[in-house]
Amino acid sequence: MDLIELLLAIANISGGILLGLATLDKWDGESNFFNKIAGFLAPFQTAIGLGLIILAILEFWDGLIYNIASILGGILLLTHAFGKVPSLETSLRKLSAKLMPFKAIIGIGLIVVGIIQLFF
């Protein structure tokens, strides 16, 4: 495993926690474990989203399905920053709006992908 793959795995797990928080919180119960982690990761949401997209593009052919999930997760994490790219804003917002109903599923998928990348 090289450094890019390790960083992508960490970004997948971090992004998955941020995207899948609603579902993880239901599974967690009363301990608020995932809320605490998400509270720590929230200020880095833009960096994690950019990292997911850039690292997935760099490693695109090594794990095509995994990297497509990473790119979709990155787009969902960067939804709030799309206004800063006026030329792409409308198309990126449309794509993000279409992905939003699947936010939790993509988040849980990113966690699974990140764990798989760490160990295999």
Tab-separated table of N, CA, C and O in Angstrom:
chain	number	residue	atom	x	y	z
A	1	MET	N	0.851	-1.180	0.000
A	1	MET	CA	0.000	0.000	0.000
A	1	MET	C	0.891	1.236	0.000
A	1	MET	O	1.762	1.381	0.852
A	2	ASP	N	0.661	2.097	-0.962
A	2	ASP	CA	1.451	3.321	-1.007
A	2	ASP	C	0.723	4.448	-0.269
A	2	ASP	O	-0.390	4.271	0.233
A	3	LEU	N	1.365	5.595	-0.221
A	3	LEU	CA	0.851	6.715	0.569
A	3	LEU	C	-0.485	7.228	0.036
A	3	LEU	O	-1.384	7.548	0.818
A	4	ILE	N	-0.645	7.288	-1.270
A	4	ILE	CA	-1.890	7.783	-1.849
A	4	ILE	C	-3.047	6.866	-1.482
A	4	ILE	O	-4.140	7.321	-1.138
A	5	GLU	N	-2.833	5.557	-1.538
A	5	GLU	CA	-3.885	4.610	-1.171
A	5	GLU	C	-4.254	4.734	0.305
A	5	GLU	O	-5.428	4.640	0.668
A	6	LEU	N	-3.252	4.933	1.158
A	6	LEU	CA	-3.517	5.108	2.590
A	6	LEU	C	-4.315	6.382	2.855
A	6	LEU	O	-5.291	6.380	3.614
A	7	LEU	N	-3.914	7.485	2.209
A	7	LEU	CA	-4.645	8.734	2.380
A	7	LEU	C	-6.073	8.628	1.854
A	7	LEU	O	-7.003	9.154	2.460
A	8	LEU	N	-6.252	7.915	0.737
A	8	LEU	CA	-7.596	7.725	0.192
A	8	LEU	C	-8.450	6.888	1.139
A	8	LEU	O	-9.630	7.177	1.339
A	9	ALA	N	-7.871	5.864	1.744
A	9	ALA	CA	-8.622	5.044	2.702
A	9	ALA	C	-9.047	5.869	3.910
A	9	ALA	O	-10.203	5.775	4.366
A	10	ILE	N	-8.151	6.695	4.422
A	10	ILE	CA	-8.483	7.555	5.570
A	10	ILE	C	-9.553	8.579	5.177
A	10	ILE	O	-10.495	8.827	5.930
A	11	ALA	N	-9.424	9.154	3.983
A	11	ALA	CA	-10.423	10.118	3.509
A	11	ALA	C	-11.778	9.440	3.304
A	11	ALA	O	-12.822	10.030	3.590
A	12	ASN	N	-11.775	8.194	2.812
A	12	ASN	CA	-13.033	7.466	2.639
A	12	ASN	C	-13.736	7.246	3.972
A	12	ASN	O	-14.940	7.458	4.097
A	13	ILE	N	-12.990	6.818	4.964
A	13	ILE	CA	-13.586	6.576	6.282
A	13	ILE	C	-14.080	7.890	6.896
A	13	ILE	O	-15.198	7.964	7.414
A	14	SER	N	-13.272	8.942	6.803
A	14	SER	CA	-13.667	10.243	7.360
A	14	SER	C	-14.893	10.798	6.641
A	14	SER	O	-15.842	11.265	7.277
A	15	GLY	N	-14.874	10.767	5.316
A	15	GLY	CA	-16.015	11.255	4.550
A	15	GLY	C	-17.256	10.416	4.787
A	15	GLY	O	-18.374	10.932	4.853
A	16	GLY	N	-17.068	9.114	4.938
A	16	GLY	CA	-18.191	8.231	5.221
A	16	GLY	C	-18.853	8.543	6.550
A	16	GLY	O	-20.076	8.492	6.672
A	17	ILE	N	-18.044	8.872	7.539
A	17	ILE	CA	-18.606	9.240	8.848
A	17	ILE	C	-19.408	10.529	8.734
A	17	ILE	O	-20.511	10.638	9.272
A	18	LEU	N	-18.893	11.506	7.987
A	18	LEU	CA	-19.620	12.761	7.827
A	18	LEU	C	-20.918	12.577	7.037
A	18	LEU	O	-21.943	13.162	7.378
A	19	LEU	N	-20.876	11.770	5.979
A	19	LEU	CA	-22.069	11.583	5.144
A	19	LEU	C	-23.086	10.636	5.772
A	19	LEU	O	-24.281	10.825	5.616
A	20	GLY	N	-22.615	9.628	6.458
A	20	GLY	CA	-23.516	8.622	7.016
A	20	GLY	C	-23.879	8.851	8.460
A	20	GLY	O	-24.352	7.938	9.141
A	21	LEU	N	-23.702	10.064	8.952
A	21	LEU	CA	-23.876	10.345	10.377
A	21	LEU	C	-25.289	10.030	10.872
A	21	LEU	O	-25.451	9.489	11.966
A	22	ALA	N	-26.294	10.332	10.080
A	22	ALA	CA	-27.672	10.084	10.533
A	22	ALA	C	-27.901	8.600	10.806
A	22	ALA	O	-28.480	8.223	11.830
A	23	THR	N	-27.418	7.754	9.916
A	23	THR	CA	-27.579	6.313	10.097
A	23	THR	C	-26.674	5.799	11.216
A	23	THR	O	-27.100	4.985	12.037
A	24	LEU	N	-25.446	6.262	11.248
A	24	LEU	CA	-24.511	5.822	12.291
A	24	LEU	C	-25.004	6.218	13.676
A	24	LEU	O	-24.821	5.474	14.639
A	25	ASP	N	-25.639	7.389	13.772
A	25	ASP	CA	-26.152	7.846	15.058
A	25	ASP	C	-27.278	6.941	15.552
A	25	ASP	O	-27.399	6.685	16.745
A	26	LYS	N	-28.097	6.431	14.639
A	26	LYS	CA	-29.153	5.493	15.022
A	26	LYS	C	-28.556	4.189	15.530
A	26	LYS	O	-29.070	3.588	16.473
A	27	TRP	N	-27.499	3.731	14.900
A	27	TRP	CA	-26.857	2.478	15.304
A	27	TRP	C	-26.113	2.638	16.621
A	27	TRP	O	-25.957	1.695	17.377
A	28	ASP	N	-25.628	3.846	16.858
A	28	ASP	CA	-24.781	4.127	18.013
A	28	ASP	C	-25.553	4.105	19.327
A	28	ASP	O	-25.020	3.726	20.362
A	29	GLY	N	-26.776	4.549	19.305
A	29	GLY	CA	-27.550	4.597	20.543
A	29	GLY	C	-27.261	5.844	21.343
A	29	GLY	O	-27.244	6.947	20.823
A	30	GLU	N	-26.987	5.670	22.609
A	30	GLU	CA	-26.836	6.800	23.530
A	30	GLU	C	-25.405	7.314	23.685
A	30	GLU	O	-25.186	8.345	24.298
A	31	SER	N	-24.430	6.630	23.140
A	31	SER	CA	-23.041	7.002	23.450
A	31	SER	C	-22.532	8.215	22.673
A	31	SER	O	-21.537	8.808	23.055
A	32	ASN	N	-23.178	8.601	21.571
A	32	ASN	CA	-22.767	9.750	20.754
A	32	ASN	C	-21.341	9.651	20.241
A	32	ASN	O	-20.686	10.663	20.009
A	33	PHE	N	-20.846	8.446	20.060
A	33	PHE	CA	-19.484	8.240	19.583
A	33	PHE	C	-19.270	8.875	18.211
A	33	PHE	O	-18.319	9.620	18.002
A	34	PHE	N	-20.173	8.585	17.279
A	34	PHE	CA	-20.013	9.101	15.922
A	34	PHE	C	-20.275	10.602	15.855
A	34	PHE	O	-19.683	11.295	15.020
A	35	ASN	N	-21.144	11.124	16.709
A	35	ASN	CA	-21.356	12.578	16.758
A	35	ASN	C	-20.098	13.309	17.191
A	35	ASN	O	-19.792	14.385	16.689
A	36	LYS	N	-19.368	12.734	18.137
A	36	LYS	CA	-18.123	13.353	18.598
A	36	LYS	C	-17.080	13.346	17.484
A	36	LYS	O	-16.378	14.342	17.275
A	37	ILE	N	-16.969	12.228	16.779
A	37	ILE	CA	-16.006	12.149	15.680
A	37	ILE	C	-16.400	13.117	14.568
A	37	ILE	O	-15.551	13.835	14.022
A	38	ALA	N	-17.689	13.159	14.219
A	38	ALA	CA	-18.155	14.064	13.172
A	38	ALA	C	-17.956	15.525	13.576
A	38	ALA	O	-17.640	16.365	12.732
A	39	GLY	N	-18.113	15.829	14.848
A	39	GLY	CA	-17.858	17.186	15.330
A	39	GLY	C	-16.405	17.586	15.146
A	39	GLY	O	-16.103	18.739	14.832
A	40	PHE	N	-15.510	16.620	15.322
A	40	PHE	CA	-14.090	16.891	15.105
A	40	PHE	C	-13.773	17.034	13.616
A	40	PHE	O	-12.968	17.868	13.215
A	41	LEU	N	-14.429	16.224	12.769
A	41	LEU	CA	-14.138	16.215	11.334
A	41	LEU	C	-14.842	17.328	10.559
A	41	LEU	O	-14.401	17.687	9.462
A	42	ALA	N	-15.925	17.864	11.082
A	42	ALA	CA	-16.739	18.840	10.349
A	42	ALA	C	-15.959	20.046	9.822
A	42	ALA	O	-16.183	20.456	8.690
A	43	PRO	N	-15.028	20.634	10.584
A	43	PRO	CA	-14.284	21.772	10.025
A	43	PRO	C	-13.421	21.406	8.811
A	43	PRO	O	-13.030	22.279	8.047
A	44	PHE	N	-13.146	20.131	8.645
A	44	PHE	CA	-12.299	19.682	7.550
A	44	PHE	C	-13.100	19.094	6.386
A	44	PHE	O	-12.555	18.415	5.523
A	45	GLN	N	-14.405	19.356	6.350
A	45	GLN	CA	-15.285	18.769	5.349
A	45	GLN	C	-14.833	19.100	3.919
A	45	GLN	O	-14.805	18.227	3.056
A	46	THR	N	-14.454	20.345	3.679
A	46	THR	CA	-14.019	20.741	2.332
A	46	THR	C	-12.717	20.042	1.964
A	46	THR	O	-12.574	19.535	0.846
A	47	ALA	N	-11.775	19.981	2.884
A	47	ALA	CA	-10.497	19.314	2.602
A	47	ALA	C	-10.700	17.823	2.358
A	47	ALA	O	-10.068	17.241	1.460
A	48	ILE	N	-11.583	17.190	3.115
A	48	ILE	CA	-11.858	15.764	2.926
A	48	ILE	C	-12.520	15.539	1.573
A	48	ILE	O	-12.165	14.613	0.841
A	49	GLY	N	-13.473	16.398	1.209
A	49	GLY	CA	-14.133	16.282	-0.084
A	49	GLY	C	-13.169	16.443	-1.246
A	49	GLY	O	-13.186	15.656	-2.207
A	50	LEU	N	-12.309	17.459	-1.166
A	50	LEU	CA	-11.293	17.642	-2.212
A	50	LEU	C	-10.329	16.465	-2.254
A	50	LEU	O	-9.942	16.006	-3.341
A	51	GLY	N	-9.935	15.990	-1.091
A	51	GLY	CA	-9.032	14.846	-1.029
A	51	GLY	C	-9.652	13.606	-1.660
A	51	GLY	O	-8.989	12.875	-2.389
A	52	LEU	N	-10.923	13.382	-1.391
A	52	LEU	CA	-11.601	12.229	-1.981
A	52	LEU	C	-11.580	12.307	-3.508
A	52	LEU	O	-11.274	11.324	-4.187
A	53	ILE	N	-11.894	13.469	-4.034
A	53	ILE	CA	-11.950	13.604	-5.497
A	53	ILE	C	-10.563	13.494	-6.114
A	53	ILE	O	-10.344	12.721	-7.058
A	54	ILE	N	-9.604	14.235	-5.591
A	54	ILE	CA	-8.264	14.260	-6.191
A	54	ILE	C	-7.573	12.906	-6.054
A	54	ILE	O	-7.009	12.386	-7.021
A	55	LEU	N	-7.610	12.322	-4.870
A	55	LEU	CA	-6.942	11.031	-4.674
A	55	LEU	C	-7.615	9.918	-5.471
A	55	LEU	O	-6.940	9.021	-5.984
A	56	ALA	N	-8.940	9.977	-5.589
A	56	ALA	CA	-9.647	8.962	-6.381
A	56	ALA	C	-9.289	9.088	-7.861
A	56	ALA	O	-9.171	8.080	-8.557
A	57	ILE	N	-9.113	10.301	-8.340
A	57	ILE	CA	-8.703	10.478	-9.738
A	57	ILE	C	-7.287	9.959	-9.951
A	57	ILE	O	-6.996	9.313	-10.965
A	58	LEU	N	-6.405	10.204	-8.990
A	58	LEU	CA	-5.020	9.718	-9.115
A	58	LEU	C	-4.950	8.191	-9.124
A	58	LEU	O	-4.095	7.608	-9.782
A	59	GLU	N	-5.833	7.544	-8.392
A	59	GLU	CA	-5.837	6.081	-8.280
A	59	GLU	C	-6.989	5.450	-9.070
A	59	GLU	O	-7.383	4.326	-8.796
A	60	PHE	N	-7.504	6.156	-10.083
A	60	PHE	CA	-8.778	5.791	-10.699
A	60	PHE	C	-8.834	4.357	-11.201
A	60	PHE	O	-9.772	3.633	-10.931
A	61	TRP	N	-7.851	3.885	-11.926
A	61	TRP	CA	-7.941	2.553	-12.546
A	61	TRP	C	-7.584	1.428	-11.596
A	61	TRP	O	-7.812	0.264	-11.914
A	62	ASP	N	-7.035	1.726	-10.433
A	62	ASP	CA	-6.672	0.665	-9.489
A	62	ASP	C	-7.886	0.009	-8.841
A	62	ASP	O	-7.868	-1.177	-8.552
A	63	GLY	N	-8.915	0.751	-8.602
A	63	GLY	CA	-10.141	0.216	-8.018
A	63	GLY	C	-11.298	1.053	-8.505
A	63	GLY	O	-11.763	1.942	-7.806
A	64	LEU	N	-11.743	0.801	-9.712
A	64	LEU	CA	-12.687	1.671	-10.396
A	64	LEU	C	-13.966	1.909	-9.589
A	64	LEU	O	-14.372	3.055	-9.379
A	65	ILE	N	-14.586	0.865	-9.086
A	65	ILE	CA	-15.837	1.021	-8.336
A	65	ILE	C	-15.601	1.797	-7.046
A	65	ILE	O	-16.374	2.679	-6.676
A	66	TYR	N	-14.517	1.473	-6.348
A	66	TYR	CA	-14.193	2.179	-5.107
A	66	TYR	C	-13.980	3.668	-5.368
A	66	TYR	O	-14.430	4.522	-4.609
A	67	ASN	N	-13.276	3.974	-6.441
A	67	ASN	CA	-12.946	5.368	-6.729
A	67	ASN	C	-14.157	6.155	-7.220
A	67	ASN	O	-14.253	7.351	-6.966
A	68	ILE	N	-15.076	5.498	-7.901
A	68	ILE	CA	-16.310	6.181	-8.279
A	68	ILE	C	-17.093	6.548	-7.022
A	68	ILE	O	-17.622	7.662	-6.911
A	69	ALA	N	-17.156	5.640	-6.054
A	69	ALA	CA	-17.825	5.943	-4.782
A	69	ALA	C	-17.130	7.101	-4.070
A	69	ALA	O	-17.794	7.974	-3.497
A	70	SER	N	-15.811	7.143	-4.130
A	70	SER	CA	-15.059	8.231	-3.492
A	70	SER	C	-15.363	9.573	-4.152
A	70	SER	O	-15.532	10.583	-3.472
A	71	ILE	N	-15.437	9.582	-5.475
A	71	ILE	CA	-15.731	10.825	-6.190
A	71	ILE	C	-17.145	11.307	-5.865
A	71	ILE	O	-17.363	12.496	-5.630
A	72	LEU	N	-18.104	10.388	-5.837
A	72	LEU	CA	-19.479	10.772	-5.479
A	72	LEU	C	-19.545	11.321	-4.055
A	72	LEU	O	-20.226	12.315	-3.788
A	73	GLY	N	-18.836	10.689	-3.134
A	73	GLY	CA	-18.783	11.189	-1.763
A	73	GLY	C	-18.137	12.561	-1.680
A	73	GLY	O	-18.591	13.435	-0.942
A	74	GLY	N	-17.080	12.767	-2.458
A	74	GLY	CA	-16.424	14.069	-2.493
A	74	GLY	C	-17.348	15.161	-3.003
A	74	GLY	O	-17.373	16.273	-2.477
A	75	ILE	N	-18.141	14.832	-4.030
A	75	ILE	CA	-19.100	15.813	-4.561
A	75	ILE	C	-20.134	16.173	-3.493
A	75	ILE	O	-20.474	17.346	-3.319
A	76	LEU	N	-20.619	15.179	-2.769
A	76	LEU	CA	-21.597	15.460	-1.710
A	76	LEU	C	-20.989	16.302	-0.586
A	76	LEU	O	-21.660	17.161	-0.021
A	77	LEU	N	-19.738	16.057	-0.259
A	77	LEU	CA	-19.095	16.836	0.808
A	77	LEU	C	-18.801	18.270	0.370
A	77	LEU	O	-18.684	19.159	1.212
A	78	LEU	N	-18.679	18.508	-0.925
A	78	LEU	CA	-18.345	19.847	-1.419
A	78	LEU	C	-19.564	20.649	-1.854
A	78	LEU	O	-19.416	21.713	-2.455
A	79	THR	N	-20.759	20.171	-1.564
A	79	THR	CA	-21.974	20.862	-1.998
A	79	THR	C	-21.994	22.321	-1.556
A	79	THR	O	-22.382	23.203	-2.317
A	80	HIS	N	-21.566	22.593	-0.350
A	80	HIS	CA	-21.594	23.961	0.179
A	80	HIS	C	-20.588	24.881	-0.509
A	80	HIS	O	-20.712	26.096	-0.447
A	81	ALA	N	-19.595	24.336	-1.181
A	81	ALA	CA	-18.548	25.146	-1.804
A	81	ALA	C	-18.768	25.372	-3.296
A	81	ALA	O	-17.961	26.031	-3.937
A	82	PHE	N	-19.850	24.851	-3.848
A	82	PHE	CA	-20.058	24.963	-5.288
A	82	PHE	C	-20.316	26.393	-5.748
A	82	PHE	O	-20.082	26.720	-6.901
A	83	GLY	N	-20.790	27.253	-4.882
A	83	GLY	CA	-21.029	28.648	-5.245
A	83	GLY	C	-19.763	29.396	-5.574
A	83	GLY	O	-19.804	30.451	-6.209
A	84	LYS	N	-18.622	28.861	-5.172
A	84	LYS	CA	-17.344	29.516	-5.426
A	84	LYS	C	-16.768	29.177	-6.789
A	84	LYS	O	-15.733	29.688	-7.170
A	85	VAL	N	-17.455	28.298	-7.534
A	85	VAL	CA	-17.030	27.925	-8.891
A	85	VAL	C	-18.194	28.263	-9.828
A	85	VAL	O	-18.981	27.398	-10.192
A	86	PRO	N	-18.326	29.530	-10.220
A	86	PRO	CA	-19.512	29.963	-10.956
A	86	PRO	C	-19.732	29.229	-12.286
A	86	PRO	O	-20.871	28.978	-12.669
A	87	SER	N	-18.679	28.874	-12.972
A	87	SER	CA	-18.856	28.242	-14.280
A	87	SER	C	-19.449	26.836	-14.178
A	87	SER	O	-20.128	26.384	-15.088
A	88	LEU	N	-19.194	26.139	-13.086
A	88	LEU	CA	-19.694	24.782	-12.901
A	88	LEU	C	-20.810	24.676	-11.865
A	88	LEU	O	-21.310	23.586	-11.613
A	89	GLU	N	-21.191	25.800	-11.296
A	89	GLU	CA	-22.100	25.771	-10.147
A	89	GLU	C	-23.419	25.069	-10.457
A	89	GLU	O	-23.859	24.204	-9.701
A	90	THR	N	-24.082	25.409	-11.553
A	90	THR	CA	-25.406	24.839	-11.817
A	90	THR	C	-25.339	23.337	-12.062
A	90	THR	O	-26.151	22.582	-11.523
A	91	SER	N	-24.376	22.887	-12.837
A	91	SER	CA	-24.299	21.445	-13.109
A	91	SER	C	-23.891	20.658	-11.863
A	91	SER	O	-24.419	19.571	-11.619
A	92	LEU	N	-22.984	21.199	-11.054
A	92	LEU	CA	-22.577	20.515	-9.831
A	92	LEU	C	-23.703	20.480	-8.806
A	92	LEU	O	-23.891	19.483	-8.113
A	93	ARG	N	-24.474	21.552	-8.717
A	93	ARG	CA	-25.610	21.566	-7.786
A	93	ARG	C	-26.694	20.576	-8.219
A	93	ARG	O	-27.317	19.924	-7.384
A	94	LYS	N	-26.927	20.446	-9.525
A	94	LYS	CA	-27.904	19.471	-10.013
A	94	LYS	C	-27.464	18.057	-9.683
A	94	LYS	O	-28.263	17.235	-9.223
A	95	LEU	N	-26.188	17.763	-9.922
A	95	LEU	CA	-25.659	16.439	-9.608
A	95	LEU	C	-25.754	16.159	-8.115
A	95	LEU	O	-26.175	15.074	-7.697
A	96	SER	N	-25.401	17.136	-7.320
A	96	SER	CA	-25.458	16.972	-5.865
A	96	SER	C	-26.893	16.765	-5.392
A	96	SER	O	-27.144	15.949	-4.505
A	97	ALA	N	-27.844	17.484	-5.986
A	97	ALA	CA	-29.245	17.322	-5.602
A	97	ALA	C	-29.756	15.925	-5.945
A	97	ALA	O	-30.552	15.343	-5.204
A	98	LYS	N	-29.276	15.371	-7.059
A	98	LYS	CA	-29.685	14.014	-7.430
A	98	LYS	C	-29.070	12.964	-6.510
A	98	LYS	O	-29.654	11.909	-6.284
A	99	LEU	N	-27.883	13.247	-5.976
A	99	LEU	CA	-27.210	12.302	-5.088
A	99	LEU	C	-27.666	12.407	-3.637
A	99	LEU	O	-27.483	11.467	-2.861
A	100	MET	N	-28.248	13.532	-3.265
A	100	MET	CA	-28.583	13.788	-1.858
A	100	MET	C	-29.463	12.708	-1.216
A	100	MET	O	-29.228	12.351	-0.061
A	101	PRO	N	-30.455	12.127	-1.914
A	101	PRO	CA	-31.243	11.066	-1.255
A	101	PRO	C	-30.414	9.830	-0.890
A	101	PRO	O	-30.818	9.043	-0.041
A	102	PHE	N	-29.269	9.682	-1.520
A	102	PHE	CA	-28.412	8.520	-1.278
A	102	PHE	C	-27.220	8.849	-0.386
A	102	PHE	O	-26.258	8.094	-0.319
A	103	LYS	N	-27.296	9.983	0.290
A	103	LYS	CA	-26.177	10.473	1.099
A	103	LYS	C	-25.735	9.468	2.154
A	103	LYS	O	-24.543	9.172	2.278
A	104	ALA	N	-26.653	8.920	2.905
A	104	ALA	CA	-26.304	7.975	3.973
A	104	ALA	C	-25.760	6.672	3.386
A	104	ALA	O	-24.792	6.112	3.913
A	105	ILE	N	-26.343	6.214	2.289
A	105	ILE	CA	-25.871	4.975	1.662
A	105	ILE	C	-24.455	5.152	1.143
A	105	ILE	O	-23.592	4.285	1.333
A	106	ILE	N	-24.199	6.294	0.498
A	106	ILE	CA	-22.844	6.563	0.008
A	106	ILE	C	-21.879	6.681	1.183
A	106	ILE	O	-20.749	6.192	1.127
A	107	GLY	N	-22.316	7.305	2.276
A	107	GLY	CA	-21.463	7.436	3.456
A	107	GLY	C	-21.078	6.094	4.055
A	107	GLY	O	-19.902	5.843	4.339
A	108	ILE	N	-22.053	5.210	4.230
A	108	ILE	CA	-21.755	3.878	4.773
A	108	ILE	C	-20.874	3.115	3.788
A	108	ILE	O	-19.936	2.419	4.183
A	109	GLY	N	-21.156	3.278	2.495
A	109	GLY	CA	-20.322	2.636	1.478
A	109	GLY	C	-18.884	3.118	1.536
A	109	GLY	O	-17.947	2.326	1.377
A	110	LEU	N	-18.683	4.405	1.770
A	110	LEU	CA	-17.318	4.935	1.875
A	110	LEU	C	-16.579	4.350	3.074
A	110	LEU	O	-15.376	4.084	2.999
A	111	ILE	N	-17.290	4.170	4.185
A	111	ILE	CA	-16.647	3.556	5.353
A	111	ILE	C	-16.209	2.132	5.018
A	111	ILE	O	-15.074	1.736	5.316
A	112	VAL	N	-17.093	1.378	4.381
A	112	VAL	CA	-16.758	0.000	4.000
A	112	VAL	C	-15.590	-0.019	3.017
A	112	VAL	O	-14.650	-0.806	3.173
A	113	VAL	N	-15.629	0.860	2.020
A	113	VAL	CA	-14.547	0.931	1.036
A	113	VAL	C	-13.236	1.291	1.710
A	113	VAL	O	-12.186	0.704	1.417
A	114	GLY	N	-13.272	2.255	2.639
A	114	GLY	CA	-12.054	2.653	3.349
A	114	GLY	C	-11.470	1.501	4.159
A	114	GLY	O	-10.243	1.293	4.165
A	115	ILE	N	-12.302	0.739	4.827
A	115	ILE	CA	-11.817	-0.416	5.609
A	115	ILE	C	-11.257	-1.480	4.694
A	115	ILE	O	-10.200	-2.055	4.971
A	116	ILE	N	-11.932	-1.726	3.579
A	116	ILE	CA	-11.419	-2.713	2.616
A	116	ILE	C	-10.076	-2.276	2.078
A	116	ILE	O	-9.145	-3.084	1.958
A	117	GLN	N	-9.932	-0.974	1.762
A	117	GLN	CA	-8.656	-0.484	1.236
A	117	GLN	C	-7.545	-0.591	2.271
A	117	GLN	O	-6.393	-0.780	1.900
A	118	LEU	N	-7.866	-0.449	3.543
A	118	LEU	CA	-6.833	-0.553	4.571
A	118	LEU	C	-6.284	-1.968	4.715
A	118	LEU	O	-5.101	-2.156	4.970
A	119	PHE	N	-7.152	-2.957	4.556
A	119	PHE	CA	-6.733	-4.315	4.859
A	119	PHE	C	-6.474	-5.209	3.655
A	119	PHE	O	-5.987	-6.312	3.805
A	120	PHE	N	-6.832	-4.763	2.451
A	120	PHE	CA	-6.617	-5.619	1.279
A	120	PHE	C	-5.874	-4.914	0.196
A	120	PHE	O	-5.901	-3.835	-0.086
